[in-house]
Amino acid sequence: QLQLVESGGDLVQPGGSLRLSCAASGFTLDYYAISWFRQAPGKEREGVSCIGNGDATRKYADSVKGRFTISRDNAKNAVYLQMNSLKPEDTAVYFCAAKRVSWRTWDWCDFSDMTSWGKGTLVTVSS
């Protein structure tokens, strides 16, 4: 069974920081690209950040550039999302998702055709 489990969501004040974790079970992340998504109430799910399997490619949505940082630690079979300078509009359920790479997509990532999803972790930014 391929499973992804998010953790680290919490209630924080505007300007605060959180680090989300995405832990994989049943498979190793060495050959998987990982993407973070978020969905706020009444809004469509959007891609936030992604990282290639080789750690060379990183992408960020315009709304989080300069504030969020994605990283991976294959030895721990985990991917992280460091979130700084949080804003109320960052409030959402955050999901991680994975897909296996091919030679055409080696060390690349995007937000389409993900094959494995976590159940999400809630981030609430409010005073």
PDB file of C-alpha atoms in Angstrom, residues 3-71:
ATOM      1  CA  GLN A   3       0.578   5.937   1.657  1.00  0.00           C
ATOM      2  CA  LEU A   4       1.410   9.580   2.344  1.00  0.00           C
ATOM      3  CA  VAL A   5       0.751  11.174   5.736  1.00  0.00           C
ATOM      4  CA  GLU A   6       0.923  14.926   6.367  1.00  0.00           C
ATOM      5  CA  SER A   7       1.614  16.466   9.758  1.00  0.00           C
ATOM      6  CA  GLY A   8       2.495  19.828  11.283  1.00  0.00           C
ATOM      7  CA  GLY A   9      -0.705  21.791  10.719  1.00  0.00           C
ATOM      8  CA  ASP A  10      -1.714  24.109  13.545  1.00  0.00           C
ATOM      9  CA  LEU A  11      -3.334  27.403  14.531  1.00  0.00           C
ATOM     10  CA  VAL A  12      -0.829  30.258  14.186  1.00  0.00           C
ATOM     11  CA  GLN A  13      -0.960  34.048  14.254  1.00  0.00           C
ATOM     12  CA  PRO A  14      -0.340  36.130  11.128  1.00  0.00           C
ATOM     13  CA  GLY A  15       3.400  36.447  10.563  1.00  0.00           C
ATOM     14  CA  GLY A  16       4.102  33.125  12.230  1.00  0.00           C
ATOM     15  CA  SER A  17       5.790  30.011  10.833  1.00  0.00           C
ATOM     16  CA  LEU A  18       5.025  26.319  10.453  1.00  0.00           C
ATOM     17  CA  ARG A  19       6.818  23.339   8.941  1.00  0.00           C
ATOM     18  CA  LEU A  20       4.656  20.689   7.324  1.00  0.00           C
ATOM     19  CA  SER A  21       5.917  17.136   6.865  1.00  0.00           C
ATOM     20  CA  CYS A  22       4.910  14.519   4.305  1.00  0.00           C
ATOM     21  CA  ALA A  23       5.993  10.999   5.263  1.00  0.00           C
ATOM     22  CA  ALA A  24       5.836   8.094   2.811  1.00  0.00           C
ATOM     23  CA  SER A  25       5.058   4.487   3.710  1.00  0.00           C
ATOM     24  CA  GLY A  26       5.106   1.413   1.488  1.00  0.00           C
ATOM     25  CA  PHE A  27       7.500   2.938  -1.052  1.00  0.00           C
ATOM     26  CA  THR A  28      10.608   5.098  -1.200  1.00  0.00           C
ATOM     27  CA  LEU A  29      10.580   8.649  -2.557  1.00  0.00           C
ATOM     28  CA  ASP A  30      13.836   8.337  -4.544  1.00  0.00           C
ATOM     29  CA  TYR A  31      11.955   8.055  -7.841  1.00  0.00           C
ATOM     30  CA  TYR A  32       8.915  10.200  -7.056  1.00  0.00           C
ATOM     31  CA  ALA A  33       8.161  13.849  -7.617  1.00  0.00           C
ATOM     32  CA  ILE A  34       6.214  15.403  -4.729  1.00  0.00           C
ATOM     33  CA  SER A  35       3.732  18.280  -4.858  1.00  0.00           C
ATOM     34  CA  TRP A  36       1.956  20.245  -2.138  1.00  0.00           C
ATOM     35  CA  PHE A  37      -1.619  21.426  -2.696  1.00  0.00           C
ATOM     36  CA  ARG A  38      -4.038  23.395  -0.544  1.00  0.00           C
ATOM     37  CA  GLN A  39      -7.781  23.900  -0.491  1.00  0.00           C
ATOM     38  CA  ALA A  40      -9.595  26.626   1.417  1.00  0.00           C
ATOM     39  CA  PRO A  41     -13.358  26.563   2.127  1.00  0.00           C
ATOM     40  CA  GLY A  42     -15.318  27.526  -0.973  1.00  0.00           C
ATOM     41  CA  LYS A  43     -12.232  27.570  -3.189  1.00  0.00           C
ATOM     42  CA  GLU A  44     -10.687  25.235  -5.742  1.00  0.00           C
ATOM     43  CA  ARG A  45      -7.686  23.122  -4.845  1.00  0.00           C
ATOM     44  CA  GLU A  46      -4.482  24.806  -5.959  1.00  0.00           C
ATOM     45  CA  GLY A  47      -0.876  23.744  -6.370  1.00  0.00           C
ATOM     46  CA  VAL A  48       1.441  25.383  -3.837  1.00  0.00           C
ATOM     47  CA  SER A  49       4.901  23.913  -4.388  1.00  0.00           C
ATOM     48  CA  CYS A  50       6.596  20.865  -5.887  1.00  0.00           C
ATOM     49  CA  ILE A  51      10.013  19.201  -5.969  1.00  0.00           C
ATOM     50  CA  GLY A  52      11.623  16.791  -8.423  1.00  0.00           C
ATOM     51  CA  ASN A  53      12.980  13.411  -7.420  1.00  0.00           C
ATOM     52  CA  GLY A  54      16.569  14.631  -7.796  1.00  0.00           C
ATOM     53  CA  ASP A  55      16.000  17.757  -5.675  1.00  0.00           C
ATOM     54  CA  ALA A  56      17.157  20.071  -8.478  1.00  0.00           C
ATOM     55  CA  THR A  57      13.745  21.328  -9.614  1.00  0.00           C
ATOM     56  CA  ARG A  58      11.574  23.363  -7.237  1.00  0.00           C
ATOM     57  CA  LYS A  59       8.446  25.332  -8.109  1.00  0.00           C
ATOM     58  CA  TYR A  60       6.261  27.719  -6.117  1.00  0.00           C
ATOM     59  CA  ALA A  61       2.927  29.388  -6.699  1.00  0.00           C
ATOM     60  CA  ASP A  62       3.230  33.167  -7.062  1.00  0.00           C
ATOM     61  CA  SER A  63       1.208  33.635  -3.880  1.00  0.00           C
ATOM     62  CA  VAL A  64       3.846  31.888  -1.727  1.00  0.00           C
ATOM     63  CA  LYS A  65       7.149  32.739  -3.443  1.00  0.00           C
ATOM     64  CA  GLY A  66       9.656  34.151  -0.993  1.00  0.00           C
ATOM     65  CA  ARG A  67       7.729  32.822   1.992  1.00  0.00           C
ATOM     66  CA  PHE A  68       7.568  29.020   1.525  1.00  0.00           C
ATOM     67  CA  THR A  69      10.449  26.580   0.973  1.00  0.00           C
ATOM     68  CA  ILE A  70      10.121  22.952  -0.126  1.00  0.00           C
ATOM     69  CA  SER A  71      12.779  20.337   0.632  1.00  0.00           C
TER      70      SER A  71
END
